[in-house]
Amino acid sequence: MDEEKYYEFVDLYKNPDHKGKLKDFDFKTEEYSSSCGDVFTVYLKLENGKIKDATFEGNGCIISTISISKTCGDIIGKTPKEIQKMGLGEVKKIVGVDEISLSRIKCATIGLDTIKKALRNDSSE
Amino acid sequence: MVSFDVQRIREDFPILKSKVNGYPLVFLDNGATSQKPRQVIDGIKYFYENINANPMRSIHHLAEKATEAYVEAREKAAKFINASPEEIVFVKNTTEAINLVSFALPFKHGERVATTYLEHHSNILPWLKLKENGLNVDFVDIDENFDLDIDYYKEMPAETKLVTVAHESNVTGTVNDVKKICSLAHSSDTLCLVDAAQSAPHIKIDVKDMGADFLAFSGHKMLGPLGIGVLYINKNVAPKLRTFMTGGEMIKSVKINKVEYADMPSFFEAGTQNVEGAYGLGLAIDYLNNIGLNNIESYEKGLMAHLYQASKTINGIDVYSGRSKKNGAIFAFNSKTLHPHDIAYLLDKKGIAIRSGFHCAQPFIEDKLHLEGAARASMYFYNTKEEMDSFVNGLKEIQVEYG
Ligand SMILES: Cc1ncc(COP(=O)(O)O)c(C=O)c1O
């Protein structure tokens, strides 16, 4: 039960990095987690085809909050294409866990899912 | 049973001896599903070793036994809520029961159904779906203590065809005065459906006294196996209903140009039924009767009083349950600092199982409690005061360590 690791970050949970609104952003989207009712919004700013800044708003459990916060940090400098290729494996590396139980996978990936959705939404224009 | 010996009762539930994360299991998620006594577990094994056949169809020895088992289970379910056997339809669960009514009641365009803000999604969505056919759905409001606005039922819009209400809320444990609601509904010629999913396991139900036209409950929340539930349909209402599912067993005669359907309750039981489940539910009912619903209710009252008293010493939580006029064995709360999922996760590390999230009641939690989720401990008669203390102490430790 590796997600214990997330719980080492309670202080970060109360004051997570990358939390807040971006004034100047290219992409923004909202995503719901149906089982817990969490709603997250992400803001992404692109420069020269790479993520220049990423932030999030919303409240969730420790796992989802730590995960979205660290994922926002991780994707800076990456291209949307690289981000679309990321999955649970990358999220585990970003947070530093090897295992996550079935019932918490959605918590762990909601950050990445929201970011991917934001990038997909607008890349269609 | 004269005195309530919880330790002896616990002996009947093998799973309660489990260890979880190195701690003795404290199972406080009974609102989701209850644990099963060995009388039910062994009974199901007995069924497959001694009784199994397709009931109602073949005429050999085993088919006869299976039919008897099924008929007897229906009689037990009927007696359990003071109905007659032909008023008992076996279904999968409460969800199927309510969906069945939503299909079977012939609504006309512009008619209305009054559900409430306290409902589980299973008593909201089947009605919202009928909006496509021109049905209007009203939501009866609740006050700050989660008690229903009873006055609504005194002056309902004339087109209200059905009032549908939970006997007990699965979020706050609020117990509604369904007898009064049924009687008010009837005085304006409106039918009344009672969702007894949370109440049937804990409160003695008498449908005649209550006056419900429909009453639904799930076997799995009251010691029975998964996949079996009951829909009571008052025999005076049944003739007005349309078929739900059609197929084998629910017919008298099938000619290509003329079908004659079977009488109640077979009318609503198409295809081979969950006989194992019905048999198991019958055994669960035997078990509950043996202890006595009244004893269960009063034991749980004591348990809840103990919990509410002890919970006063926990800092940093908000409690939502226990405020209504009548309350069941549900303790709903939130930490001021931690997400309900984190509370549930951290309690699980101490072997304590609770539920967290929307509890399939999003309109209630969002629009009325103004929350994004809640944590819920739901008790049953095999829980002990010591377990209430473990739960309270566990919460205190979590609040100190993480809060
Ligand atoms: C009040 C209420 N109604 C309906 C249901 C649905 O029961 P089931 O999932 O067994 O169909 C539940 C169960 O969670 C409930 O608590």
Short mmCIF file of N, CA, C and O in Angstrom, two decimals, chain B residues 46-95:
data_model
loop_
_atom_site.label_atom_id
_atom_site.label_comp_id
_atom_site.label_asym_id
_atom_site.label_seq_id
_atom_site.Cartn_x
_atom_site.Cartn_y
_atom_site.Cartn_z
N TYR B 46 -26.04 -24.96 1.37
CA TYR B 46 -27.04 -26.02 1.51
C TYR B 46 -27.97 -26.02 0.30
O TYR B 46 -28.31 -27.08 -0.24
N PHE B 47 -28.37 -24.82 -0.11
CA PHE B 47 -29.28 -24.71 -1.26
C PHE B 47 -28.70 -25.41 -2.49
O PHE B 47 -29.36 -26.21 -3.14
N TYR B 48 -27.42 -25.12 -2.78
CA TYR B 48 -26.83 -25.70 -3.98
C TYR B 48 -26.51 -27.19 -3.82
O TYR B 48 -26.43 -27.92 -4.80
N GLU B 49 -26.35 -27.63 -2.58
CA GLU B 49 -26.04 -29.05 -2.38
C GLU B 49 -27.29 -29.91 -2.28
O GLU B 49 -27.23 -31.12 -2.42
N ASN B 50 -28.45 -29.27 -2.02
CA ASN B 50 -29.64 -30.07 -1.74
C ASN B 50 -30.92 -29.68 -2.47
O ASN B 50 -31.86 -30.46 -2.52
N ILE B 51 -30.99 -28.45 -2.97
CA ILE B 51 -32.28 -27.96 -3.47
C ILE B 51 -32.25 -27.57 -4.94
O ILE B 51 -33.26 -27.65 -5.62
N ASN B 52 -31.10 -27.17 -5.44
CA ASN B 52 -31.05 -26.46 -6.72
C ASN B 52 -31.75 -27.13 -7.91
O ASN B 52 -31.47 -28.27 -8.26
N ALA B 53 -32.65 -26.38 -8.52
CA ALA B 53 -33.28 -26.72 -9.80
C ALA B 53 -34.01 -25.46 -10.24
O ALA B 53 -34.09 -24.50 -9.47
N ASN B 54 -34.52 -25.46 -11.47
CA ASN B 54 -35.27 -24.28 -11.92
C ASN B 54 -36.70 -24.37 -11.38
O ASN B 54 -37.43 -25.29 -11.73
N PRO B 55 -37.09 -23.45 -10.52
CA PRO B 55 -38.40 -23.58 -9.88
C PRO B 55 -39.52 -23.24 -10.86
O PRO B 55 -39.27 -22.63 -11.90
N MET B 56 -40.71 -23.60 -10.55
CA MET B 56 -41.92 -23.25 -11.29
C MET B 56 -42.03 -23.95 -12.65
O MET B 56 -43.04 -23.86 -13.31
N ARG B 57 -40.97 -24.62 -13.09
CA ARG B 57 -41.02 -25.15 -14.45
C ARG B 57 -41.18 -26.67 -14.44
O ARG B 57 -42.25 -27.19 -14.70
N SER B 58 -40.09 -27.36 -14.13
CA SER B 58 -40.12 -28.82 -14.21
C SER B 58 -40.92 -29.38 -13.04
O SER B 58 -41.17 -28.68 -12.05
N ILE B 59 -41.29 -30.68 -13.14
CA ILE B 59 -42.11 -31.24 -12.08
C ILE B 59 -41.39 -32.33 -11.30
O ILE B 59 -42.00 -33.02 -10.49
N HIS B 60 -40.09 -32.47 -11.54
CA HIS B 60 -39.38 -33.51 -10.79
C HIS B 60 -39.14 -33.07 -9.35
O HIS B 60 -39.39 -31.93 -8.97
N HIS B 61 -38.60 -34.01 -8.57
CA HIS B 61 -38.42 -33.82 -7.12
C HIS B 61 -37.69 -32.52 -6.77
O HIS B 61 -38.15 -31.74 -5.94
N LEU B 62 -36.53 -32.31 -7.40
CA LEU B 62 -35.74 -31.13 -7.03
C LEU B 62 -36.44 -29.84 -7.44
O LEU B 62 -36.41 -28.85 -6.69
N ALA B 63 -37.08 -29.86 -8.61
CA ALA B 63 -37.79 -28.66 -9.05
C ALA B 63 -38.88 -28.32 -8.03
O ALA B 63 -39.13 -27.15 -7.72
N GLU B 64 -39.49 -29.36 -7.50
CA GLU B 64 -40.53 -29.18 -6.48
C GLU B 64 -39.93 -28.52 -5.24
O GLU B 64 -40.48 -27.58 -4.67
N LYS B 65 -38.76 -29.03 -4.84
CA LYS B 65 -38.09 -28.47 -3.66
C LYS B 65 -37.70 -27.01 -3.88
O LYS B 65 -37.83 -26.17 -2.99
N ALA B 66 -37.17 -26.73 -5.08
CA ALA B 66 -36.74 -25.36 -5.39
C ALA B 66 -37.95 -24.42 -5.40
O ALA B 66 -37.89 -23.30 -4.90
N THR B 67 -39.06 -24.93 -5.97
CA THR B 67 -40.28 -24.12 -5.99
C THR B 67 -40.74 -23.83 -4.57
O THR B 67 -41.08 -22.70 -4.22
N GLU B 68 -40.73 -24.87 -3.74
CA GLU B 68 -41.12 -24.69 -2.34
C GLU B 68 -40.25 -23.65 -1.65
O GLU B 68 -40.74 -22.79 -0.92
N ALA B 69 -38.94 -23.73 -1.91
CA ALA B 69 -38.00 -22.79 -1.27
C ALA B 69 -38.32 -21.36 -1.70
O ALA B 69 -38.31 -20.43 -0.89
N TYR B 70 -38.63 -21.22 -2.97
CA TYR B 70 -38.91 -19.87 -3.51
C TYR B 70 -40.22 -19.33 -2.94
O TYR B 70 -40.29 -18.18 -2.51
N VAL B 71 -41.23 -20.19 -2.92
CA VAL B 71 -42.54 -19.78 -2.39
C VAL B 71 -42.43 -19.42 -0.91
O VAL B 71 -42.98 -18.42 -0.44
N GLU B 72 -41.67 -20.23 -0.19
CA GLU B 72 -41.51 -19.99 1.23
C GLU B 72 -40.77 -18.67 1.49
O GLU B 72 -41.12 -17.92 2.40
N ALA B 73 -39.77 -18.40 0.66
CA ALA B 73 -39.02 -17.14 0.81
C ALA B 73 -39.96 -15.96 0.60
O ALA B 73 -39.90 -14.95 1.32
N ARG B 74 -40.85 -16.09 -0.36
CA ARG B 74 -41.80 -15.00 -0.62
C ARG B 74 -42.74 -14.81 0.58
O ARG B 74 -43.06 -13.69 0.96
N GLU B 75 -43.15 -15.93 1.17
CA GLU B 75 -44.01 -15.82 2.35
C GLU B 75 -43.30 -15.12 3.50
O GLU B 75 -43.87 -14.29 4.20
N LYS B 76 -42.03 -15.46 3.67
CA LYS B 76 -41.25 -14.82 4.75
C LYS B 76 -41.12 -13.32 4.51
O LYS B 76 -41.27 -12.51 5.43
N ALA B 77 -40.82 -12.96 3.26
CA ALA B 77 -40.67 -11.53 2.93
C ALA B 77 -41.99 -10.80 3.16
O ALA B 77 -42.02 -9.68 3.66
N ALA B 78 -43.09 -11.45 2.79
CA ALA B 78 -44.41 -10.84 2.96
C ALA B 78 -44.69 -10.59 4.44
O ALA B 78 -45.08 -9.50 4.85
N LYS B 79 -44.46 -11.62 5.24
CA LYS B 79 -44.74 -11.51 6.67
C LYS B 79 -43.86 -10.44 7.32
O LYS B 79 -44.29 -9.73 8.23
N PHE B 80 -42.63 -10.34 6.83
CA PHE B 80 -41.66 -9.40 7.39
C PHE B 80 -42.18 -7.97 7.38
O PHE B 80 -41.89 -7.17 8.26
N ILE B 81 -42.99 -7.64 6.34
CA ILE B 81 -43.51 -6.27 6.26
C ILE B 81 -45.05 -6.24 6.34
O ILE B 81 -45.68 -5.26 5.98
N ASN B 82 -45.63 -7.33 6.80
CA ASN B 82 -47.09 -7.46 6.93
C ASN B 82 -47.82 -7.25 5.60
O ASN B 82 -48.77 -6.48 5.51
N ALA B 83 -47.36 -7.96 4.58
CA ALA B 83 -48.04 -7.93 3.27
C ALA B 83 -48.50 -9.35 2.95
O ALA B 83 -48.24 -10.28 3.71
N SER B 84 -49.20 -9.53 1.83
CA SER B 84 -49.50 -10.91 1.40
C SER B 84 -48.51 -11.30 0.31
O SER B 84 -47.98 -10.45 -0.40
N PRO B 85 -48.28 -12.61 0.18
CA PRO B 85 -47.26 -13.07 -0.77
C PRO B 85 -47.46 -12.55 -2.20
O PRO B 85 -46.49 -12.23 -2.87
N GLU B 86 -48.70 -12.40 -2.65
CA GLU B 86 -48.90 -11.94 -4.03
C GLU B 86 -48.55 -10.46 -4.18
O GLU B 86 -48.54 -9.93 -5.30
N GLU B 87 -48.27 -9.80 -3.07
CA GLU B 87 -47.86 -8.39 -3.15
C GLU B 87 -46.33 -8.24 -3.15
O GLU B 87 -45.81 -7.13 -3.15
N ILE B 88 -45.63 -9.37 -3.13
CA ILE B 88 -44.16 -9.33 -3.04
C ILE B 88 -43.54 -9.73 -4.38
O ILE B 88 -43.71 -10.87 -4.84
N VAL B 89 -42.83 -8.81 -5.00
CA VAL B 89 -42.11 -9.11 -6.23
C VAL B 89 -40.62 -9.17 -5.88
O VAL B 89 -40.09 -8.24 -5.27
N PHE B 90 -39.97 -10.25 -6.26
CA PHE B 90 -38.52 -10.32 -6.05
C PHE B 90 -37.82 -9.59 -7.19
O PHE B 90 -38.15 -9.79 -8.37
N VAL B 91 -36.89 -8.74 -6.82
CA VAL B 91 -36.11 -7.98 -7.78
C VAL B 91 -34.65 -8.11 -7.40
O VAL B 91 -34.32 -8.80 -6.44
N LYS B 92 -33.80 -7.42 -8.13
CA LYS B 92 -32.36 -7.48 -7.86
C LYS B 92 -32.01 -6.66 -6.62
O LYS B 92 -31.22 -7.07 -5.79
N ASN B 93 -32.60 -5.50 -6.53
CA ASN B 93 -32.26 -4.58 -5.44
C ASN B 93 -33.27 -3.41 -5.45
O ASN B 93 -34.18 -3.40 -6.27
N THR B 94 -33.05 -2.46 -4.59
CA THR B 94 -33.95 -1.30 -4.51
C THR B 94 -33.96 -0.53 -5.83
O THR B 94 -35.01 -0.06 -6.28
N THR B 95 -32.79 -0.41 -6.43
CA THR B 95 -32.69 0.30 -7.71
C THR B 95 -33.61 -0.31 -8.75
O THR B 95 -34.36 0.40 -9.44
#
